[in-house]
Tab-separated table of C-alpha atoms in Angstrom:
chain	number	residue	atom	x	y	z
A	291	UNK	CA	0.000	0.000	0.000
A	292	UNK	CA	2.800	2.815	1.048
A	293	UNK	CA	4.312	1.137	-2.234
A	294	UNK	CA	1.326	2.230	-4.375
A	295	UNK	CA	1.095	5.594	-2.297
A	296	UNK	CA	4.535	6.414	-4.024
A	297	UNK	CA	4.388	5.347	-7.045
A	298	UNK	CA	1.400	7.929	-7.421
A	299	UNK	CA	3.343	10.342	-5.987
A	300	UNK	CA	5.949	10.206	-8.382
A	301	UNK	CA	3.752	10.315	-11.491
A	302	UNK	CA	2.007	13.546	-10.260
A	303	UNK	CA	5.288	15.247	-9.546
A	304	UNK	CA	5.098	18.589	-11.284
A	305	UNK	CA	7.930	18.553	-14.267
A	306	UNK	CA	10.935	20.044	-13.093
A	307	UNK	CA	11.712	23.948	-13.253
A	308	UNK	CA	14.400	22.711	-16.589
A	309	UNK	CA	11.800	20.384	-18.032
A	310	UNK	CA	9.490	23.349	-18.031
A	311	UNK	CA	12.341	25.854	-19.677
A	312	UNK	CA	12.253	23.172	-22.661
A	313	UNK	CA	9.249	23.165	-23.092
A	314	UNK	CA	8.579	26.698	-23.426
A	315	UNK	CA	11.592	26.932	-25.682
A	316	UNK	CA	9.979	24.359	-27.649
A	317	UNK	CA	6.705	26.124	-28.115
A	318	UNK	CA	7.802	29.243	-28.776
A	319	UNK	CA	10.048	28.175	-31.271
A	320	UNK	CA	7.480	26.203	-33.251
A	321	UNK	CA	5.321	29.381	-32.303
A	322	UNK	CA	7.878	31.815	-34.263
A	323	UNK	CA	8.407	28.707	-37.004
A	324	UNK	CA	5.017	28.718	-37.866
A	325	UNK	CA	4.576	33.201	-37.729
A	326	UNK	CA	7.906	33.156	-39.765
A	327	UNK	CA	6.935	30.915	-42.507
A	328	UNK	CA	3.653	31.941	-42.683
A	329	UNK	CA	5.141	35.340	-43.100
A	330	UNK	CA	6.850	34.801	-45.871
A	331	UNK	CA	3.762	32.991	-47.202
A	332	UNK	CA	1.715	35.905	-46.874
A	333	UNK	CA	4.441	38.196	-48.632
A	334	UNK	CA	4.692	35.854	-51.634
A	335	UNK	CA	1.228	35.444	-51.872
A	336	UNK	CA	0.906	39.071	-51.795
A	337	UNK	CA	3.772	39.826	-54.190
A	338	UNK	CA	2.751	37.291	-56.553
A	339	UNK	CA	-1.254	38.706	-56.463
A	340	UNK	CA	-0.205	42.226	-56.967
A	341	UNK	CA	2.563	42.540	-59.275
A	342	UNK	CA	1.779	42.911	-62.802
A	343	UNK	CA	2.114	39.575	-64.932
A	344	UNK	CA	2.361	38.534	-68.854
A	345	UNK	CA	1.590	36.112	-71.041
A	346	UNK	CA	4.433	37.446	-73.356
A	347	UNK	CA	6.353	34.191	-72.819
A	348	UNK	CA	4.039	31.429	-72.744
A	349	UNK	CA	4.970	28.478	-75.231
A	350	UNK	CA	8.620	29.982	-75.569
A	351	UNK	CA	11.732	27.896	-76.206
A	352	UNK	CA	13.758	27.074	-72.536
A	353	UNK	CA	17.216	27.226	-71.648
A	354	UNK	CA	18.840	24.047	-70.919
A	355	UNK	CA	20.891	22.114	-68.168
A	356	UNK	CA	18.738	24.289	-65.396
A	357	UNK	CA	20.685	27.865	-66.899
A	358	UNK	CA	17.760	30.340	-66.874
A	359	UNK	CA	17.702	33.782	-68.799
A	360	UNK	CA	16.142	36.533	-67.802
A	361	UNK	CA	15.469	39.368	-69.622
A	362	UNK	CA	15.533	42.670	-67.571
A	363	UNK	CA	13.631	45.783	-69.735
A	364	UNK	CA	13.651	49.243	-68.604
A	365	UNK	CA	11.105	51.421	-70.576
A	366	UNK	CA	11.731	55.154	-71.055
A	367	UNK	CA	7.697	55.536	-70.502
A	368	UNK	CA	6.481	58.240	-68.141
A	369	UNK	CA	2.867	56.877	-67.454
A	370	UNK	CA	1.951	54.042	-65.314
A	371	UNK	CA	1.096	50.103	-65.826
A	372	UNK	CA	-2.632	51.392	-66.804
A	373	UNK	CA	-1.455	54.214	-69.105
A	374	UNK	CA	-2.214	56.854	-67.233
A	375	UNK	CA	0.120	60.063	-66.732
A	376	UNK	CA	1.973	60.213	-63.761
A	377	UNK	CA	1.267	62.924	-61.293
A	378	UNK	CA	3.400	65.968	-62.061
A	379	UNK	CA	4.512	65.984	-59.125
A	380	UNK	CA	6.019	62.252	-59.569
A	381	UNK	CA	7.548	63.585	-62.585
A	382	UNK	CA	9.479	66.560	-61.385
A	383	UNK	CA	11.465	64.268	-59.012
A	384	UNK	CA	12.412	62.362	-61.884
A	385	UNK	CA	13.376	65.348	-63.765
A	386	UNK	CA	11.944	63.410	-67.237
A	387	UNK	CA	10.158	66.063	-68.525
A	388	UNK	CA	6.473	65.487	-69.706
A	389	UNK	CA	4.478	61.958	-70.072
A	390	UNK	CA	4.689	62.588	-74.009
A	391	UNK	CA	8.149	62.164	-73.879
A	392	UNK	CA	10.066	58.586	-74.557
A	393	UNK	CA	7.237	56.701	-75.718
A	394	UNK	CA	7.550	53.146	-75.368
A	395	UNK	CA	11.251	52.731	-75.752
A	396	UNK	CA	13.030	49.896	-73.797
A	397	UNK	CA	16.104	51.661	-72.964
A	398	UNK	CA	17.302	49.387	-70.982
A	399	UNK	CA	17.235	45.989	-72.368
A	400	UNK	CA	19.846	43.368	-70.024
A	401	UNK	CA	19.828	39.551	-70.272
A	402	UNK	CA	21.282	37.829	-66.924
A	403	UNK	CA	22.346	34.603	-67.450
A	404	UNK	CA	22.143	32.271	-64.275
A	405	UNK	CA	23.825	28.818	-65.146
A	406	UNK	CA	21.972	25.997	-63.278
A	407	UNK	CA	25.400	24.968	-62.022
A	408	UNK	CA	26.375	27.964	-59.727
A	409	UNK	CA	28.880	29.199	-60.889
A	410	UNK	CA	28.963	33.022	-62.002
A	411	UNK	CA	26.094	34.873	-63.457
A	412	UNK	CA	26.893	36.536	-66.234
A	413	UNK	CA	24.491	39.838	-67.437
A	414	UNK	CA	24.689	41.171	-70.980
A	415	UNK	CA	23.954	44.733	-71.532
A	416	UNK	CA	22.526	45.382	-75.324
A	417	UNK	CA	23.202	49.060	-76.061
A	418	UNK	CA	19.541	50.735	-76.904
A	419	UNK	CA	20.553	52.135	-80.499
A	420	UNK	CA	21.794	48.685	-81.987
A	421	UNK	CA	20.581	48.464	-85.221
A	422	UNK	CA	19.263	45.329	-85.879
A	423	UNK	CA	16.516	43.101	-87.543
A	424	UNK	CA	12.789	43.289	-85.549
A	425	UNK	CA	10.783	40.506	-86.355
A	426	UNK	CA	7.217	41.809	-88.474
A	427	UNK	CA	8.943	45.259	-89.427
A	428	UNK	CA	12.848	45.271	-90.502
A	429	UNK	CA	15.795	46.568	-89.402
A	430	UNK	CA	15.609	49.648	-86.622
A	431	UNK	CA	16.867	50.027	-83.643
A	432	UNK	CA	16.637	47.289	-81.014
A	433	UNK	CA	14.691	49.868	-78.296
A	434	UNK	CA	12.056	50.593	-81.257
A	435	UNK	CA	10.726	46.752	-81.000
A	436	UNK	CA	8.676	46.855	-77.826
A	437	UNK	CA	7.106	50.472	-79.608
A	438	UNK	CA	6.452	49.724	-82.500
A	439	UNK	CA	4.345	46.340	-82.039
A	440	UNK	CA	2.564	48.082	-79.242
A	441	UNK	CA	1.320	51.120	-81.173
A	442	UNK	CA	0.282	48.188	-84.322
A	443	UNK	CA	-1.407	46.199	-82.208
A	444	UNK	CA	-3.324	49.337	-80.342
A	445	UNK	CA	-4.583	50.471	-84.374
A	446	UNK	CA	-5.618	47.022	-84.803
A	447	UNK	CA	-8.093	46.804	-81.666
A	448	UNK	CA	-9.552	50.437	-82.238
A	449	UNK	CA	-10.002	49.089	-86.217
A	450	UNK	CA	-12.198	46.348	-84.497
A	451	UNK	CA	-14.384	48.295	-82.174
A	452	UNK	CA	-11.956	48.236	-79.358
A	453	UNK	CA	-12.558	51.151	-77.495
A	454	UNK	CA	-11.589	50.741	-73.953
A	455	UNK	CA	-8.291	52.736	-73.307
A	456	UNK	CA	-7.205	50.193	-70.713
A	457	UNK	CA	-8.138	47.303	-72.476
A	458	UNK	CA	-5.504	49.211	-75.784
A	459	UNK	CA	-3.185	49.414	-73.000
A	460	UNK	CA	-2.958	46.183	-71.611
A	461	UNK	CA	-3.186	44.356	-75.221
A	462	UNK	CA	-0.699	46.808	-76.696
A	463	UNK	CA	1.812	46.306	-73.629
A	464	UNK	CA	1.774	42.413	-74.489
A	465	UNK	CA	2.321	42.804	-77.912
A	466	UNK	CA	5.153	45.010	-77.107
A	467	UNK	CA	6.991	42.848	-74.334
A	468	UNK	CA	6.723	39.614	-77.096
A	469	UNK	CA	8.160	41.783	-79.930
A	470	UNK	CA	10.993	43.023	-77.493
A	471	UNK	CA	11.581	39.438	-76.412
A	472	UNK	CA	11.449	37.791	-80.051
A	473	UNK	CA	13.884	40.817	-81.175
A	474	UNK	CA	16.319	40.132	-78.050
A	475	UNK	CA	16.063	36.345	-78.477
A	476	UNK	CA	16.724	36.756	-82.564
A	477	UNK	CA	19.642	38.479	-82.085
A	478	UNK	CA	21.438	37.454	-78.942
A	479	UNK	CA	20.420	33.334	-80.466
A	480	UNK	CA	19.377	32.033	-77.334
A	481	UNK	CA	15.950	31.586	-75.165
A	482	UNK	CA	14.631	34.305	-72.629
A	483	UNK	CA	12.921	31.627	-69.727
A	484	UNK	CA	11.542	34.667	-68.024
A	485	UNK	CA	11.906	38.850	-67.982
A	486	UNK	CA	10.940	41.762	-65.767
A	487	UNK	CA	9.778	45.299	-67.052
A	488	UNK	CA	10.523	48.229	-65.024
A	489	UNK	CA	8.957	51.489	-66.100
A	490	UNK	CA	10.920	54.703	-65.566
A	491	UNK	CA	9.651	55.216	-62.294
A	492	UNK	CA	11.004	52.044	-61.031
A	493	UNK	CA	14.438	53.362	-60.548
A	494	UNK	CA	12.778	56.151	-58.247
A	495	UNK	CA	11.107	53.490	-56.374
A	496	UNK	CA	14.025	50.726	-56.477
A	497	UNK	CA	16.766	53.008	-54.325
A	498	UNK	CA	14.211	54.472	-52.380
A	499	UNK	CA	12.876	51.143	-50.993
A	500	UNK	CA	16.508	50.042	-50.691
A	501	UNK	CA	17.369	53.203	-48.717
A	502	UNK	CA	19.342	54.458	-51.264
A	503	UNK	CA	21.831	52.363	-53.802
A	504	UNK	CA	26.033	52.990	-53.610
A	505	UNK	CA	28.125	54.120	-56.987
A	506	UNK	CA	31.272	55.552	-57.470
A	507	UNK	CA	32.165	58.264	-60.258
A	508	UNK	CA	35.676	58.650	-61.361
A	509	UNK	CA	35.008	62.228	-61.784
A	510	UNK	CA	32.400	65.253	-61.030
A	511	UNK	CA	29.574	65.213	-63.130
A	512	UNK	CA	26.688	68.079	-64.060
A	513	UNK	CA	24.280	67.543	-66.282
A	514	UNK	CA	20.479	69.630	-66.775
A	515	UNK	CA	19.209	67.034	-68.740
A	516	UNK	CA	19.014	64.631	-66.778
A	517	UNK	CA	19.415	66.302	-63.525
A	518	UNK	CA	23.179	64.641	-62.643
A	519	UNK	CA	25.357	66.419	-60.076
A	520	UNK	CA	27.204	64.417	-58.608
A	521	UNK	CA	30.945	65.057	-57.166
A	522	UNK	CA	34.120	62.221	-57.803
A	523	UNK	CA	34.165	59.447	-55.131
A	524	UNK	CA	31.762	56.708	-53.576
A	525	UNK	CA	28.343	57.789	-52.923
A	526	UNK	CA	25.048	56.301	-51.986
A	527	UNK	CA	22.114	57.943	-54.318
A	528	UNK	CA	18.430	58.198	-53.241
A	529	UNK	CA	15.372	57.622	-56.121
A	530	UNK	CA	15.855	60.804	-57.789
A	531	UNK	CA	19.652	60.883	-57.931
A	532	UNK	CA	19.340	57.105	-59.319
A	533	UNK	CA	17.144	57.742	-62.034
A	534	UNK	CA	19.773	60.897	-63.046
A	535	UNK	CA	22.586	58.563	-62.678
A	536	UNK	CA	21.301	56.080	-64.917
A	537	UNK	CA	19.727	58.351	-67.431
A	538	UNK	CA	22.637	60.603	-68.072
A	539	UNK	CA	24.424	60.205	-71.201
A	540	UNK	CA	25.298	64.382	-72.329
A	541	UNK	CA	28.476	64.824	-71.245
A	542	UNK	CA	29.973	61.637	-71.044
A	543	UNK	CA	32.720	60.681	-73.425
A	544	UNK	CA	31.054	57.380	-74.579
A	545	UNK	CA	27.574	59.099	-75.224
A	546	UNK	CA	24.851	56.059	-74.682
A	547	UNK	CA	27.686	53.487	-74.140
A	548	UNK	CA	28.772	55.331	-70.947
A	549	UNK	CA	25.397	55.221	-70.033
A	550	UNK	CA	24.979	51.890	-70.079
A	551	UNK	CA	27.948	51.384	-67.765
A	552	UNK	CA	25.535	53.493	-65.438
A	553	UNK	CA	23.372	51.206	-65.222
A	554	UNK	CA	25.427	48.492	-64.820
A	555	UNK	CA	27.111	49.950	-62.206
A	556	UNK	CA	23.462	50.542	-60.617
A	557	UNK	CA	22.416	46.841	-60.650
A	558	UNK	CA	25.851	46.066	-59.248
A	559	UNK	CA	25.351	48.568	-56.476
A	560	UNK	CA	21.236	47.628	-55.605
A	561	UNK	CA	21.921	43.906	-55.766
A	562	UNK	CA	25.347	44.762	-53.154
A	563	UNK	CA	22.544	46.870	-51.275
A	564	UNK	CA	20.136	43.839	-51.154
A	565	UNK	CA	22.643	41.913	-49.447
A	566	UNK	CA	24.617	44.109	-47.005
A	567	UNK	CA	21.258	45.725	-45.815
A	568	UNK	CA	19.780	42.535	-44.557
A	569	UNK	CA	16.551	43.133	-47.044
A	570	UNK	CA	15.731	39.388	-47.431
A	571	UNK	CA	15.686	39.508	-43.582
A	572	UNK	CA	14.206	42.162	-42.675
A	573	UNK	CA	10.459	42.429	-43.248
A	574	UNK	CA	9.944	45.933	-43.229
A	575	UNK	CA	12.280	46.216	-45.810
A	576	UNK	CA	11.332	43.228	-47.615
A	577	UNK	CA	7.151	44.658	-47.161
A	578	UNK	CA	9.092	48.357	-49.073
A	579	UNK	CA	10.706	46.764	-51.675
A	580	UNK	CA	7.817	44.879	-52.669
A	581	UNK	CA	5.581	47.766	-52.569
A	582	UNK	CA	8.054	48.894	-55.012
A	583	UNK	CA	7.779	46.162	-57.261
A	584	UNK	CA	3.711	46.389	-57.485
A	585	UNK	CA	3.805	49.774	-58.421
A	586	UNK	CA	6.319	49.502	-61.789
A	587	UNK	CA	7.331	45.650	-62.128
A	588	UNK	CA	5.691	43.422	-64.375
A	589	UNK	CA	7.093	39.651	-64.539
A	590	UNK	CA	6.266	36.870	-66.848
A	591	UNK	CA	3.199	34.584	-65.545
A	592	UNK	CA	4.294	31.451	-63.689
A	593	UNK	CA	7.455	32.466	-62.266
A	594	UNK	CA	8.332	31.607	-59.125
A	595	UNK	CA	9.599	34.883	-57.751
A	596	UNK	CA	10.214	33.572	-54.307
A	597	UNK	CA	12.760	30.592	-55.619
A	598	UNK	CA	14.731	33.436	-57.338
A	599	UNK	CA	14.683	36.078	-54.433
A	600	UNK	CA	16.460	33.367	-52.580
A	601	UNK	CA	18.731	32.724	-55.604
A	602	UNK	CA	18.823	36.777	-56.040
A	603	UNK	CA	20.643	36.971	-52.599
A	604	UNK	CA	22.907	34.613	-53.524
A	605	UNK	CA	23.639	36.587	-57.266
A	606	UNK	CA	24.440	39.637	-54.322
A	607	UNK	CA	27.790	39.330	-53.023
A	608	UNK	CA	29.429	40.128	-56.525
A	609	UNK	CA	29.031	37.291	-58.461
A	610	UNK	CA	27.473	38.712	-61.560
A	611	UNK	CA	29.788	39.729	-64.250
A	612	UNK	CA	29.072	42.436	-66.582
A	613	UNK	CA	29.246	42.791	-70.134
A	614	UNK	CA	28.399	45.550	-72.826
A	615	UNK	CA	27.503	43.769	-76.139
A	616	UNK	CA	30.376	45.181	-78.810
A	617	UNK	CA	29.145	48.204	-81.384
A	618	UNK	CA	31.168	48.057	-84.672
A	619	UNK	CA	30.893	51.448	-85.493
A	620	UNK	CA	28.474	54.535	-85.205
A	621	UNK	CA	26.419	54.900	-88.558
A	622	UNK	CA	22.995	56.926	-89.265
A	623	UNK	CA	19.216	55.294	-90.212
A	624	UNK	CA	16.723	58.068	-91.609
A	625	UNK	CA	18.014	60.718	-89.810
A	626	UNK	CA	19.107	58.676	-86.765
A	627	UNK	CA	21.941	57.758	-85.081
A	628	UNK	CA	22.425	53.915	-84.757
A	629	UNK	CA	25.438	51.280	-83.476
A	630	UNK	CA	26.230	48.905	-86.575
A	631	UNK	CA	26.786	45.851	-84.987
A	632	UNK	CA	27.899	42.607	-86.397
A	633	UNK	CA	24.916	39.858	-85.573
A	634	UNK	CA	27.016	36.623	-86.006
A	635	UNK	CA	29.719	38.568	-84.085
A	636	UNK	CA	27.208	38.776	-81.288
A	637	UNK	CA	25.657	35.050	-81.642
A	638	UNK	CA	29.342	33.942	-81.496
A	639	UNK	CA	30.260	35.941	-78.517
A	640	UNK	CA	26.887	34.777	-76.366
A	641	UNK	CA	27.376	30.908	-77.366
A	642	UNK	CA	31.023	31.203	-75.803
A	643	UNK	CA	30.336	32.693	-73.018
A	644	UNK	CA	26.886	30.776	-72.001
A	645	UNK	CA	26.399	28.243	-74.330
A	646	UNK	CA	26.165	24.315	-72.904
A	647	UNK	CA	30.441	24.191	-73.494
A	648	UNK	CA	31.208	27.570	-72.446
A	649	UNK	CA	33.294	27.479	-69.315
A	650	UNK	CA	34.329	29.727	-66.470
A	651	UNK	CA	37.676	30.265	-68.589
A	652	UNK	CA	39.077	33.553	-68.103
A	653	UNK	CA	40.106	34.166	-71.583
A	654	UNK	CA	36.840	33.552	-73.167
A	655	UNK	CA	36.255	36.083	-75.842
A	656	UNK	CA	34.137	39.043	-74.450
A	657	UNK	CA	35.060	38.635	-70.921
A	658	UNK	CA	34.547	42.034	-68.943
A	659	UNK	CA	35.657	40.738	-65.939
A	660	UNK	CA	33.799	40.451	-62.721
A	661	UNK	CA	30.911	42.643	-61.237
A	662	UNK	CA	33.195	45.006	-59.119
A	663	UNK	CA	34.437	45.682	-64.017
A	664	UNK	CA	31.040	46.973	-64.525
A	665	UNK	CA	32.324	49.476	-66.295
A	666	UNK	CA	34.313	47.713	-68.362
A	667	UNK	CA	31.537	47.849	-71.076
A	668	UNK	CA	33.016	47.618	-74.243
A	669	UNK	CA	36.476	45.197	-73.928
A	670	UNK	CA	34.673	42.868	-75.323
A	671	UNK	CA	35.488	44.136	-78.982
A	672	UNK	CA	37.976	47.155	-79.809
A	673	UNK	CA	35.767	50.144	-79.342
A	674	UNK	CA	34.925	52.058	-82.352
A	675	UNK	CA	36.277	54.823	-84.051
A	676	UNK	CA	34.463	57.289	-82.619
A	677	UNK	CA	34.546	56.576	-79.084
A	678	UNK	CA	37.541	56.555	-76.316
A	679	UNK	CA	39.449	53.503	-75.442
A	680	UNK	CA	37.186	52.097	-71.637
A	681	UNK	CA	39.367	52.852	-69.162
A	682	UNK	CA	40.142	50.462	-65.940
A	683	UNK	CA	38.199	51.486	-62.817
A	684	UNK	CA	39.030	52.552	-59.657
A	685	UNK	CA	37.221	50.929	-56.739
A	686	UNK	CA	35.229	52.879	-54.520
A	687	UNK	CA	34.802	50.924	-51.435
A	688	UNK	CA	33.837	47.338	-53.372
A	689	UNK	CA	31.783	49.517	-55.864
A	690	UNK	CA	32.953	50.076	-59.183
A	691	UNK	CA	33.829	53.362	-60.185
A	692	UNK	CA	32.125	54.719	-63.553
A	693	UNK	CA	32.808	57.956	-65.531
């Protein structure tokens, strides 16, 4: 009986003040397990419900081995996703001038190459004036693609009754992102497995939600077009000063070439950002910069923009290298200047550097070295005629410096 007595005893022993610190530890951590990924959930879920997506891509060749290619587009448009102005006020930050100006150009036209195997990325800038062939209308320049097919497809509808200006704008958008891509894709010879289009704005938005991107200059800049004033050294440049940076091309010695090292030199400095300031982390900023994205990103349909934010912080600590696509020489089209470029030269120089044998071999032709040479834009080829010799940048504090 005084047997039983303690064997009851034992069992109703309250757990031990330890037992009772695991415990707790245990709950709360499945507590903050369950609020963290259900975070994230919510985010993604969010993201992927209110950022803009296309069709542009669907039924499109697809890269090979697990490489994917995105194509990055920046358009020189100052309305919004809808086609509506943007405010004035919105517009004298960015110092663009009016929303008649720049059309539909993609100015910025990029293809990052992300092999499946993990080694380095590699991103291809294609200078804006190129002048190449555009599938459905003949040779122009390479910005003119996304444009042109827009405005055709926009006379079309309103020949068929269409008279909705948002329904023009959404259908002429599409036909504009799959002319840019089939022009891109023609000339560069390889697929485009997914692409994101930033409208002039986005830059604005971009640094702002980032709390301001890093760049170096190799000298003082001024420039009233585009707003630039900027002194020699490192810097860190908030959404106005970024969309100057990467918009400026008077004054520099390289004209839209040196522009183009801009905005390499931008992407090198946001993606640096991304990392060092603990974005993917830190859900305030995380909550910003995809505020950011649903106001001027749109993405292909179907991609799974959470797997590459993960990859995208990995693509951070300087393991992208840059590349200007070469320009034979400067010529003129109608009135217009234009970059004659050689297209097999070009098909050549992409299958080298990220076709299934290309390897991480130094002395692969058009090498421009590795992020912190962004602006090593145009080693690839001599540079033409017309145009200085790139010169080797300084480094300002792990950024590249530009001119």
């Amino acid at each position: 009986m005084s047997a039983h007595r303690r064997k009851t005893t034992t069992r109703r022993r309250p757990p031990s003040r330890r037992r009772r610190l695991v415990r707790t530890l245990l709950v709360t951590t499945c507590a903050l397990a369950v609020m963290a990924g259900g975070g994230a959930w919510y985010l993604y879920r969010d993201l992927a419900a209110g950022i803009g997506s296309s069709k542009a891509l669907e039924g499109a060749e697809k890269s090979k081995f697990g490489d994917t290619n995105i194509l990055l587009i920046g358009l020189d448009s100052r309305r919004d996703q809808n086609g509506e102005e943007l405010p004035q006020e919105v517009l004298d930050q960015l110092h663009a001038g009016s929303s008649d100006i720049g059309g539909y150009n993609a100015n910025t036209l990029i293809l990052l190459h992300v092999p499946g195997d993990g080694s380095r990325a590699k991103a291809f800038s294609v200078p804006r004036d190129d002048f190449v062939d555009i599938p459905g209308h003949g040779k122009d320049k390479i910005k003119k693609a996304y444009g042109l097919a827009k405005a055709r497809k926009e006379e079309q509808l309103a020949a068929a009754g269409v008279k909705d200006s948002r329904e023009l704008e959404r259908e002429g958008r599409e036909a504009g992102r799959a002319a840019q891509i089939a022009t891109v894709r023609a000339f560069l010879g390889v697929p485009v497995d997914h692409f994101a289009e930033l409208n002039l704005a986005g830059f604005y938005h971009l640094a702002d939600a980032l709390g301001g991107v890093p760049v170096c200059l190799n000298k003082a800049v001024k420039d009233r077009y585009s707003g630039a004033d900027f002194p020699a050294g490192p810097q860190t440049l908030d959404g106005r000063q970024s969309l100057a940076f990467v918009r400026q091309r008077h004054g520099l010695d390289g004209g839209d070439l040196d522009r183009t090292k801009r905005q390499q030199a931008f992407l090198a400095g946001a993606t640096k950002k991304l990392n060092s300031a603990g974005t993917f982390t830190d859900p305030v900023k995380l909550v910003k910069l995809i505020d950011a994205a649903k106001q001027d990103v749109v993405t292909d349909r179907g991609w799974d923009l959470l797997a590459f934010v993960k990859q995208a912080k990995n693509l951070s600590g300087g393991r992208v290298q840059f590349t200007t696509l070469p320009v034979e020489r400067f010529g003129r089209n109608l009135g217009e200047d234009i970059n004659v470029v050689d297209d097999m030269k070009i098909k050549r120089l992409i299958a080298e550097q990220i076709g299934p044998k290309a390897s991480a071999s130094p002395g692969a032709p058009g090498s421009a070295g590795s992020a912190g040479s962004a602006a090593g834009a145009r080693e690839a080829s001599p540079p033409p005629a017309s145009s200085p010799s790139p010169s080797t940048p300084k480094d300002g504090g792990g950024i590249p410096c530009v001119d």
